[in-house]
Coordinates of C-alpha atoms in Angstrom, one line a residue:
M1 CA 14.8 -30.5 19.9
K2 CA 13.9 -27.0 18.7
R3 CA 16.8 -24.8 17.5
L4 CA 18.3 -21.8 19.3
F5 CA 17.9 -18.4 17.7
G6 CA 20.7 -15.8 17.7
T7 CA 24.4 -16.7 17.8
T8 CA 25.8 -19.6 19.8
L9 CA 29.3 -19.1 18.5
G10 CA 31.8 -19.4 21.4
L11 CA 29.5 -21.3 23.8
K12 CA 30.4 -24.6 25.3
A13 CA 28.5 -27.7 24.4
S14 CA 27.1 -28.0 27.9
Q15 CA 25.9 -24.4 27.8
I16 CA 24.1 -25.0 24.4
R17 CA 22.5 -28.1 25.9
R18 CA 21.2 -26.2 28.9
L19 CA 19.8 -23.5 26.6
E20 CA 18.1 -26.2 24.4
N21 CA 16.6 -27.8 27.6
L22 CA 14.7 -24.6 28.3
Y23 CA 12.2 -25.7 25.6
R24 CA 11.1 -28.5 28.0
R25 CA 10.0 -26.1 30.7
R26 CA 6.4 -25.2 31.2
I27 CA 5.0 -22.0 32.8
P28 CA 1.5 -21.8 34.6
V29 CA -0.8 -19.7 32.4
E30 CA -1.3 -17.2 35.2
S31 CA 2.4 -16.7 35.9
L32 CA 4.6 -14.4 33.9
V33 CA 7.4 -16.9 34.4
T34 CA 8.2 -19.2 37.3
P35 CA 10.7 -18.2 40.0
E36 CA 12.7 -21.4 39.3
L37 CA 13.0 -20.5 35.6
T38 CA 13.8 -16.9 36.4
R39 CA 16.7 -18.1 38.6
D40 CA 18.0 -20.6 36.0
L41 CA 17.8 -18.1 33.2
S42 CA 19.7 -15.5 35.2
R43 CA 22.5 -17.9 36.2
L44 CA 22.9 -19.1 32.6
S45 CA 22.9 -15.5 31.2
F46 CA 25.4 -14.4 33.9
E47 CA 27.7 -17.4 33.1
I48 CA 27.8 -16.8 29.3
R49 CA 27.7 -13.0 29.7
R50 CA 25.0 -12.6 27.1
Q51 CA 21.3 -11.7 27.2
V52 CA 19.0 -14.7 27.0
G53 CA 15.3 -14.3 25.9
L54 CA 12.2 -16.5 25.9
L55 CA 9.1 -16.1 23.9
I56 CA 6.3 -17.8 25.7
D57 CA 2.8 -18.6 24.3
R58 CA -0.4 -18.4 26.2
K59 CA -0.4 -22.1 27.1
G60 CA 2.8 -21.7 28.9
H61 CA 5.0 -23.3 26.2
I62 CA 8.3 -21.8 25.3
A63 CA 8.1 -21.1 21.6
F64 CA 11.6 -19.5 21.0
V65 CA 14.8 -19.4 23.0
I66 CA 17.0 -16.5 21.9
V67 CA 20.7 -15.9 22.6
G68 CA 21.8 -12.3 22.2
D69 CA 24.9 -10.3 23.1
P70 CA 25.6 -8.4 26.3
H71 CA 23.4 -5.5 25.1
G72 CA 20.4 -7.0 23.6
I73 CA 18.5 -9.8 21.8
V74 CA 17.1 -10.0 18.2
I75 CA 13.6 -11.3 18.1
P76 CA 13.3 -13.7 15.1
D77 CA 10.6 -13.8 12.4
L78 CA 7.2 -14.4 14.1
G79 CA 5.3 -15.0 10.8
E80 CA 3.6 -18.1 12.0
Y81 CA 1.9 -16.1 14.8
R82 CA -0.4 -14.0 12.7
L83 CA -2.1 -10.9 13.9
A84 CA -5.8 -9.9 13.6
P85 CA -7.3 -6.5 14.2
G86 CA -7.7 -5.8 17.9
R87 CA -5.6 -8.8 18.9
L88 CA -2.2 -9.2 20.4
R89 CA 0.5 -11.6 19.1
G90 CA -0.1 -14.4 21.6
L91 CA 3.5 -14.4 22.8
R92 CA 5.2 -12.6 25.7
C93 CA 8.9 -11.9 25.8
V94 CA 11.0 -12.5 29.0
H95 CA 14.7 -11.7 28.8
T96 CA 17.7 -10.9 31.0
H97 CA 19.5 -7.6 31.4
L98 CA 23.2 -7.9 32.5
N99 CA 23.7 -4.3 33.7
R100 CA 20.6 -3.9 35.9
E101 CA 18.8 -1.8 33.3
T102 CA 15.0 -1.3 33.4
L103 CA 13.1 -1.9 30.2
T104 CA 15.0 -0.1 27.4
R105 CA 13.6 2.0 24.5
D106 CA 14.3 -1.0 22.2
D107 CA 12.3 -3.3 24.5
L108 CA 9.3 -1.0 24.3
T109 CA 9.7 -0.5 20.6
D110 CA 9.7 -4.3 20.0
L111 CA 6.6 -4.6 22.3
A112 CA 4.7 -2.0 20.3
L113 CA 5.8 -2.9 16.8
L114 CA 5.5 -6.7 17.3
R115 CA 2.3 -6.3 19.4
L116 CA 3.6 -8.7 22.0
D117 CA 1.3 -9.7 24.9
M118 CA 3.9 -8.4 27.4
M119 CA 7.6 -7.5 27.6
A120 CA 9.6 -8.4 30.7
S121 CA 13.3 -7.9 31.7
I122 CA 15.0 -9.7 34.6
T123 CA 17.8 -7.7 36.2
I124 CA 20.8 -9.8 37.2
E125 CA 22.6 -9.1 40.5
D126 CA 26.4 -9.2 41.0
D127 CA 26.1 -12.8 42.2
G128 CA 24.2 -14.0 39.2
L129 CA 20.8 -14.3 41.0
P130 CA 17.7 -12.5 39.6
G131 CA 16.8 -9.1 40.9
A132 CA 13.7 -7.0 40.1
V133 CA 11.6 -8.0 37.1
H134 CA 10.3 -5.1 35.0
V135 CA 7.1 -5.6 33.0
A136 CA 5.2 -3.6 30.4
H137 CA 2.2 -4.0 28.1
I138 CA 0.6 -2.0 25.3
L139 CA -1.9 0.4 26.7
P140 CA -5.4 0.4 25.2
G141 CA -6.4 4.0 24.5
G142 CA -2.7 5.1 25.0
T143 CA -1.4 8.2 23.3
E144 CA 1.3 8.2 20.6
K145 CA 3.8 9.5 23.2
S146 CA 2.8 6.9 25.9
P147 CA 1.6 3.8 24.0
C148 CA 2.8 1.4 26.7
R149 CA 2.2 1.0 30.5
V150 CA 5.2 0.0 32.6
L151 CA 4.2 -1.8 35.8
D152 CA 5.9 -1.4 39.2
P153 CA 9.0 -3.7 39.5
L154 CA 8.2 -7.2 40.7
P155 CA 10.3 -9.3 43.0
P156 CA 11.5 -12.6 41.3
H157 CA 9.5 -14.8 43.7
R158 CA 6.1 -13.0 43.1
L159 CA 5.4 -13.4 39.4
D160 CA 1.9 -14.9 39.6
I161 CA 0.2 -11.8 38.2
G162 CA -2.8 -13.4 36.6
C163 CA -1.0 -13.2 33.3
L164 CA -3.6 -14.8 31.0
A165 CA -6.4 -12.8 32.6
V166 CA -4.5 -9.5 32.1
I167 CA -3.9 -10.3 28.4
Q168 CA -7.5 -11.2 27.8
A169 CA -8.7 -8.0 29.5
L170 CA -6.3 -6.0 27.3
E171 CA -7.7 -7.6 24.1
E172 CA -11.2 -7.0 25.2
E173 CA -10.5 -3.3 25.6
F174 CA -8.8 -3.3 22.1
A175 CA -11.7 -5.1 20.6
A176 CA -14.4 -2.9 22.3
A177 CA -14.4 -0.5 19.4
G178 CA -14.4 -3.4 16.9
P179 CA -18.2 -3.9 16.4
A180 CA -18.8 -0.2 16.1
I181 CA -16.0 0.1 13.5
A182 CA -17.3 -2.8 11.5
K183 CA -20.8 -1.3 11.3
T184 CA -19.6 2.1 10.2
V185 CA -17.3 0.9 7.5
D186 CA -19.5 -1.8 6.1
Q187 CA -16.8 -4.5 6.3
K188 CA -14.3 -2.4 4.2
E189 CA -10.6 -2.9 4.8
R190 CA -9.3 -0.1 7.1
A191 CA -6.2 1.7 6.1
F192 CA -3.8 4.4 7.2
L193 CA -2.5 6.7 4.5
V194 CA 1.1 7.8 4.8
S195 CA 3.1 10.5 3.1
V196 CA 6.8 11.2 3.6
S197 CA 7.8 14.3 1.8
T198 CA 11.0 16.2 1.1
G199 CA 9.1 19.0 -0.7
S200 CA 6.7 21.7 0.5
R201 CA 4.0 20.8 3.0
R202 CA 1.2 22.2 0.8
E203 CA 2.1 20.0 -2.2
A204 CA 2.4 16.9 0.1
M205 CA -1.0 17.6 1.6
D206 CA -2.6 18.0 -1.8
R207 CA -1.2 14.6 -2.8
L208 CA -2.4 13.1 0.5
R209 CA -5.9 14.4 -0.2
E210 CA -5.8 12.8 -3.7
L211 CA -4.6 9.6 -2.1
E212 CA -7.7 9.7 0.1
E213 CA -9.8 9.9 -3.0
L214 CA -8.0 7.0 -4.5
A215 CA -8.5 5.0 -1.4
A216 CA -12.2 5.7 -1.4
S217 CA -12.4 4.8 -5.1
G218 CA -10.5 1.5 -4.3
G219 CA -13.1 0.6 -1.6
L220 CA -10.9 1.3 1.4
S221 CA -12.1 2.9 4.7
V222 CA -9.5 5.5 5.7
A223 CA -8.9 5.4 9.4
G224 CA -6.4 8.2 9.4
T225 CA -3.5 9.9 7.7
E226 CA 0.1 10.4 8.7
F227 CA 2.4 13.0 7.3
Q228 CA 6.1 13.3 7.9
Q229 CA 8.4 15.9 6.4
R230 CA 12.1 14.9 6.2
R231 CA 15.2 16.2 4.5
Q232 CA 15.8 12.7 3.1
P233 CA 13.5 9.6 3.2
D234 CA 14.9 6.8 5.4
P235 CA 16.5 4.4 2.9
K236 CA 15.1 1.3 4.8
Y237 CA 11.8 2.4 6.3
V238 CA 11.0 5.6 4.3
M239 CA 9.8 7.2 7.5
G240 CA 11.4 7.4 11.0
Q241 CA 11.2 4.3 13.2
G242 CA 9.5 6.4 15.9
K243 CA 6.6 7.3 13.6
L244 CA 6.4 3.7 12.5
Q245 CA 6.0 2.7 16.2
E246 CA 3.2 5.2 16.6
L247 CA 1.5 3.8 13.6
A248 CA 1.7 0.3 14.9
I249 CA -0.1 1.4 18.1
R250 CA -2.7 3.4 16.3
A251 CA -3.3 0.5 13.9
L252 CA -3.9 -1.8 16.9
Q253 CA -6.3 0.6 18.6
Q254 CA -8.3 1.3 15.4
G255 CA -8.4 -2.1 13.8
V256 CA -6.2 -1.0 10.8
T257 CA -4.8 -3.8 8.6
L258 CA -3.3 -1.8 5.8
L259 CA -0.7 1.0 5.3
V260 CA -0.8 2.9 2.0
F261 CA 2.2 5.0 1.2
D262 CA 1.9 8.0 -1.2
Q263 CA 5.5 7.4 -2.4
E264 CA 6.5 4.4 -4.5
L265 CA 8.2 1.9 -2.4
S266 CA 11.1 -0.3 -3.5
A267 CA 10.7 -4.0 -2.9
S268 CA 13.2 -3.9 0.0
Q269 CA 11.4 -1.0 1.7
S270 CA 8.0 -2.7 1.4
R271 CA 9.4 -5.9 3.0
A272 CA 11.3 -4.0 5.7
I273 CA 8.2 -2.0 6.8
A274 CA 5.9 -5.0 6.7
D275 CA 8.4 -7.1 8.7
V276 CA 8.6 -4.4 11.4
I277 CA 5.0 -3.3 11.7
D278 CA 3.4 -6.6 10.6
L279 CA 0.7 -5.0 8.5
K280 CA 0.0 -5.3 4.8
V281 CA 1.9 -2.5 3.1
I282 CA 1.2 -1.1 -0.4
D283 CA 2.1 2.1 -2.2
R284 CA 0.2 4.5 -4.5
T285 CA 1.1 2.6 -7.6
Q286 CA -0.3 -0.7 -6.2
L287 CA -3.5 1.1 -5.1
I288 CA -4.0 2.5 -8.7
L289 CA -3.3 -0.9 -10.2
D290 CA -5.9 -2.4 -7.8
I291 CA -8.5 0.2 -8.8
F292 CA -7.9 -0.5 -12.5
A293 CA -8.3 -4.3 -11.8
Q294 CA -11.7 -3.6 -10.1
R295 CA -12.9 -1.4 -13.0
A296 CA -11.7 -3.4 -16.1
Q297 CA -14.7 -4.9 -17.8
T298 CA -13.5 -5.9 -21.3
R299 CA -11.1 -8.7 -22.0
E300 CA -8.6 -6.1 -23.4
G301 CA -8.9 -4.0 -20.2
K302 CA -8.3 -7.0 -18.0
Y303 CA -5.2 -8.0 -20.1
Q304 CA -3.8 -4.5 -19.8
V305 CA -4.2 -4.4 -16.1
E306 CA -2.8 -7.9 -15.5
L307 CA 0.2 -7.0 -17.6
A308 CA 0.9 -3.8 -15.6
Q309 CA 0.4 -5.8 -12.3
L310 CA 2.8 -8.5 -13.4
K311 CA 5.5 -6.0 -14.5
Y312 CA 5.2 -4.3 -11.1
L313 CA 5.3 -7.6 -9.3
M314 CA 8.3 -9.0 -11.1
P315 CA 11.1 -7.3 -9.2
R316 CA 9.2 -7.8 -6.0
L317 CA 9.1 -11.6 -6.2
V318 CA 11.0 -12.9 -3.3
T319 CA 10.9 -16.0 -1.1
K320 CA 12.0 -16.5 2.5
N321 CA 12.4 -20.2 1.9
T322 CA 15.5 -20.8 -0.2
A323 CA 15.1 -24.6 -0.1
M324 CA 14.9 -26.3 -3.5
S325 CA 11.5 -27.1 -4.9
R326 CA 10.6 -30.5 -6.4
L327 CA 13.3 -31.8 -8.7
T328 CA 12.8 -31.5 -12.4
G329 CA 13.5 -34.6 -14.3
G330 CA 14.7 -35.6 -17.8
I331 CA 18.0 -35.1 -19.6
G332 CA 19.4 -31.7 -18.7
G333 CA 17.0 -31.4 -15.8
R334 CA 18.8 -33.6 -13.2
G335 CA 20.3 -32.2 -10.1
P336 CA 19.0 -29.6 -7.6
G337 CA 16.5 -28.1 -10.1
E338 CA 15.1 -24.6 -9.9
T339 CA 14.3 -22.8 -6.7
K340 CA 10.6 -21.9 -6.1
L341 CA 11.5 -18.3 -6.7
E342 CA 13.0 -19.1 -10.1
I343 CA 10.0 -21.1 -11.1
N344 CA 7.7 -18.2 -10.0
R345 CA 9.7 -15.7 -11.9
R346 CA 9.8 -17.9 -15.0
R347 CA 6.0 -18.3 -14.9
V348 CA 5.5 -14.6 -14.6
R349 CA 7.8 -13.9 -17.5
E350 CA 5.9 -16.5 -19.6
R351 CA 2.6 -14.8 -18.7
I352 CA 4.0 -11.4 -19.5
T353 CA 5.1 -12.6 -22.9
R354 CA 1.7 -14.1 -23.7
L355 CA -0.2 -10.9 -22.6
E356 CA 2.1 -8.8 -24.7
K357 CA 1.4 -10.9 -27.8
D358 CA -2.4 -10.7 -27.1
L359 CA -2.2 -6.9 -26.7
E360 CA -0.2 -6.6 -29.9
M361 CA -3.0 -8.4 -31.7
V362 CA -5.4 -5.9 -30.2
R363 CA -3.2 -3.1 -31.3
R364 CA -3.2 -4.3 -34.9
H365 CA -7.0 -4.7 -34.8
R366 CA -7.4 -1.1 -33.6
K367 CA -5.0 0.1 -36.3
Q368 CA -7.2 -1.6 -39.0
Q369 CA -10.3 0.0 -37.4
R370 CA -8.7 3.4 -37.6
A371 CA -7.7 2.8 -41.2
Q372 CA -11.3 2.0 -42.1
R373 CA -12.5 5.1 -40.3
D374 CA -10.0 7.2 -42.2
K375 CA -11.3 5.8 -45.5
R376 CA -14.8 6.7 -44.6
G377 CA -13.6 10.2 -43.5
V378 CA -15.4 10.2 -40.2
P379 CA -13.7 12.7 -37.8
V380 CA -12.8 11.5 -34.3
I381 CA -13.0 13.6 -31.2
S382 CA -11.3 12.2 -28.0
I383 CA -12.3 13.4 -24.6
I384 CA -9.3 13.5 -22.3
G385 CA -8.6 14.9 -18.9
Y386 CA -7.8 14.2 -15.3
T387 CA -9.7 11.4 -13.6
N388 CA -13.0 12.5 -12.2
A389 CA -13.1 15.7 -14.2
G390 CA -16.5 14.8 -15.8
K391 CA -15.5 13.1 -19.1
S392 CA -18.0 10.3 -19.0
T393 CA -20.8 12.6 -17.9
L394 CA -20.0 14.9 -20.9
L395 CA -20.1 11.9 -23.3
N396 CA -23.5 10.8 -21.8
T397 CA -25.0 14.3 -22.1
L398 CA -23.7 14.9 -25.7
T399 CA -24.8 11.6 -27.1
K400 CA -27.6 10.6 -24.7
S401 CA -25.7 7.5 -23.7
R402 CA -25.5 5.6 -20.4
V403 CA -21.8 5.1 -19.8
L404 CA -21.0 4.6 -16.1
A405 CA -20.3 8.1 -14.6
E406 CA -19.6 8.4 -10.8
S407 CA -18.0 11.0 -8.7
R408 CA -14.9 9.0 -7.9
L409 CA -11.4 8.5 -9.3
F410 CA -11.2 6.0 -12.2
A411 CA -15.0 5.2 -12.2
T412 CA -14.7 4.2 -15.8
L413 CA -11.7 2.4 -17.3
D414 CA -12.6 0.9 -20.7
P415 CA -12.9 3.4 -23.5
A416 CA -16.3 4.1 -25.0
S417 CA -17.1 5.5 -28.5
R418 CA -20.4 7.0 -29.7
R419 CA -21.5 8.8 -32.8
L420 CA -22.5 12.4 -32.7
R421 CA -24.1 14.6 -35.4
F422 CA -23.4 18.3 -35.3
P423 CA -26.1 20.9 -36.3
R424 CA -24.2 21.5 -39.6
D425 CA -24.8 17.9 -40.6
I426 CA -21.3 16.8 -39.7
E427 CA -21.1 13.3 -38.2
V428 CA -18.2 12.5 -35.8
I429 CA -17.1 9.7 -33.5
I430 CA -16.6 10.9 -30.0
T431 CA -14.5 8.8 -27.6
D432 CA -14.2 8.8 -23.8
T433 CA -10.7 7.7 -22.7
V434 CA -9.2 6.5 -19.5
G435 CA -8.6 9.3 -17.0
F436 CA -5.1 10.6 -16.4
I437 CA -3.6 11.2 -13.0
Q438 CA -0.4 12.7 -11.6
D439 CA 2.5 10.3 -11.8
L440 CA 0.5 7.7 -13.7
P441 CA 2.4 4.4 -13.2
K442 CA 4.8 3.8 -16.1
D443 CA 3.7 0.1 -16.3
L444 CA 0.1 1.2 -16.8
M445 CA 1.2 3.7 -19.6
V446 CA 3.0 0.8 -21.4
A447 CA 0.1 -1.7 -20.8
F448 CA -2.5 0.8 -22.0
R449 CA -0.5 1.7 -25.1
A450 CA -3.1 0.1 -27.4
T451 CA -5.9 2.2 -25.8
L452 CA -3.9 5.4 -25.7
E453 CA -2.9 5.0 -29.3
E454 CA -6.6 5.7 -30.1
L455 CA -5.7 9.3 -29.2
D456 CA -3.1 9.2 -32.0
G457 CA -5.9 9.0 -34.6
A458 CA -8.0 11.8 -33.1
D459 CA -8.7 14.9 -35.1
L460 CA -9.5 16.9 -32.0
L461 CA -8.8 16.5 -28.3
V462 CA -11.3 17.9 -25.8
H463 CA -9.5 18.5 -22.5
V464 CA -12.1 18.5 -19.7
I465 CA -11.0 20.4 -16.6
D466 CA -12.8 20.3 -13.2
V467 CA -12.5 24.1 -12.6
S468 CA -14.1 23.7 -9.2
N469 CA -11.1 21.7 -8.0
P470 CA -8.5 23.9 -6.2
R471 CA -5.7 21.9 -7.8
F472 CA -7.1 22.2 -11.4
E473 CA -4.0 24.0 -12.7
E474 CA -1.7 21.3 -11.4
Q475 CA -4.0 18.7 -12.9
M476 CA -3.8 20.5 -16.2
R477 CA -0.1 20.3 -16.1
S478 CA -0.2 16.6 -15.3
V479 CA -2.4 16.0 -18.4
D480 CA -0.1 18.1 -20.6
T481 CA 2.9 16.1 -19.4
I482 CA 1.3 12.8 -20.3
L483 CA 0.2 14.2 -23.7
D484 CA 3.8 15.3 -24.3
E485 CA 5.1 11.8 -23.3
L486 CA 2.6 10.3 -25.8
N487 CA 3.7 12.7 -28.6
L488 CA 0.2 14.1 -29.0
T489 CA 0.9 17.8 -28.6
T490 CA 0.5 18.4 -32.4
I491 CA -3.2 17.5 -32.3
P492 CA -5.6 20.5 -31.8
C493 CA -6.8 20.6 -28.3
L494 CA -9.9 22.4 -26.9
L495 CA -10.0 23.3 -23.2
V496 CA -13.3 22.8 -21.5
L497 CA -13.9 24.2 -18.0
N498 CA -16.5 21.9 -16.4
K499 CA -18.6 22.5 -13.3
Q500 CA -19.0 26.2 -14.0
D501 CA -22.0 26.3 -11.7
K502 CA -19.6 25.8 -8.7
V503 CA -17.3 28.7 -9.6
D504 CA -17.7 32.5 -9.2
A505 CA -18.9 34.0 -12.5
E506 CA -16.2 36.8 -12.5
R507 CA -13.4 34.3 -11.9
L508 CA -14.8 32.0 -14.5
E509 CA -14.8 34.8 -17.1
I510 CA -11.1 35.6 -16.3
L511 CA -10.2 31.9 -16.7
R512 CA -12.1 31.6 -20.0
N513 CA -10.3 34.6 -21.5
K514 CA -6.9 33.5 -20.1
L515 CA -7.1 29.9 -21.4
G516 CA -9.2 30.5 -24.5
A517 CA -11.5 27.8 -23.1
V518 CA -15.3 27.0 -23.1
S519 CA -17.1 26.7 -19.8
I520 CA -19.9 24.2 -19.3
S521 CA -21.8 22.1 -16.7
A522 CA -21.6 18.6 -18.2
T523 CA -24.9 17.6 -16.5
D524 CA -26.8 20.5 -18.1
P525 CA -27.4 20.1 -21.9
R526 CA -28.2 23.8 -22.3
T527 CA -24.7 24.9 -21.4
L528 CA -23.2 22.6 -24.1
I529 CA -24.2 24.7 -27.1
P530 CA -21.1 26.9 -27.2
L531 CA -19.0 23.8 -26.8
I532 CA -20.7 22.0 -29.8
D533 CA -20.2 25.2 -31.9
R534 CA -16.5 25.3 -31.1
M535 CA -16.0 21.6 -31.7
S536 CA -17.9 21.8 -35.0
A537 CA -15.8 24.8 -36.2
L538 CA -12.5 23.1 -35.3
I539 CA -13.5 19.9 -37.0
E540 CA -14.4 21.8 -40.2
K541 CA -10.9 23.4 -40.1
T542 CA -9.2 19.9 -40.0
K543 CA -11.1 18.7 -43.1

């Protein structure tokens, strides 16, 4: 016999038995529920003075029997009934109401968030017999304010409403846009971008635009954005539950499978949101880590990214199944053994330790290389800057190289070094480094320590700034903050205003004088002559 969900404390053995026997009932696929079952459910609920709910699948089998309290029921985890874009859950909920209420706001919220086939409530009359049955379903093309359609009340003896046909028609409407969506996004994963801000709207919208760029760089198709300004983020869901409900409806209507939050989510917040909305949920840090994982080409880069991912994953390792895993044998290993969660955590810790040892070897090797360069007296120039500012393009133009350069965030990850000879017969090594970004994840900073330490041995830093970006001053501050965290502020730094062809000449002149910078177009070698002269002069001073 399947178990009852909810609380059965205080019920008689005969009442529990009658509740368990509900699992044996079968409902015709075209009926919402049978009149006989409606009557039995009402009498039982009236007798125990608690709401009773059934979750019924499309074959007419009762999948869950739920015992609530006088005011509501709690729907259990439906993880085994997975969702797909444009599809409903495959379960309808039928439950009793003791106080003759129609469908409540909580009922409609559960319908929307869990994407149930239908939600129905049976009102119970004073004599314990069923009254009107209220039914609702999610509305294809519905608005955020009216995501559901509530049908006219049904009498308890007329519940043959062509249930399966109605559900299939709803899914066909939801899926109607599916082929068109698939063609336009080239099979990319569709995502909503979410920002919940306690600061100014302008700053939040700037971050949201940058999140859009990150999503595009990560290979996501952005179906839409959602912004909510709050005095304080919700401790459990970050955003309000009303907004979360709206997102669930929009996700269903637009074939969205992923939510990306601009704010870093705690492990409990990520789980709570995913449990409620039943979509994959990630935050900005996870998106950046995923982009880095896609871009890493060298063994060192892959190690660094994996280390950052594991450190991020470690506190988020949880399991819903607390049963013991296979028993471990041998002396000292007898007994219940480790839980699966403990084994997973131990394996992650072991892998982190191994990666840290490998990266320490890389660090030593780089230190030896720097020592050899210092002996030869070859100056090093490191190109730094915000991601997508044009660093790799500048390296290619200066050295006639073919380092990957694309107009997207973190197009290149692994550092590249090339030799460059100045007109005054001075030879230098010029290095392109990983791009910086606002709030660069701390785990990435730690993991890329070996790479970023290359900057420590630089004789000159060339800070490339995309002057055509409206947020370039904020990006400059982000780079300066990271340089300060890395203790690199003592190294001479030359500011380079890139993409001068996209900025008004008068404004460019003001910025050059204000910042003491050089302006260039990294794609045009003719504009690089003043930059080469300035770099050459600064390198000569360091000798």
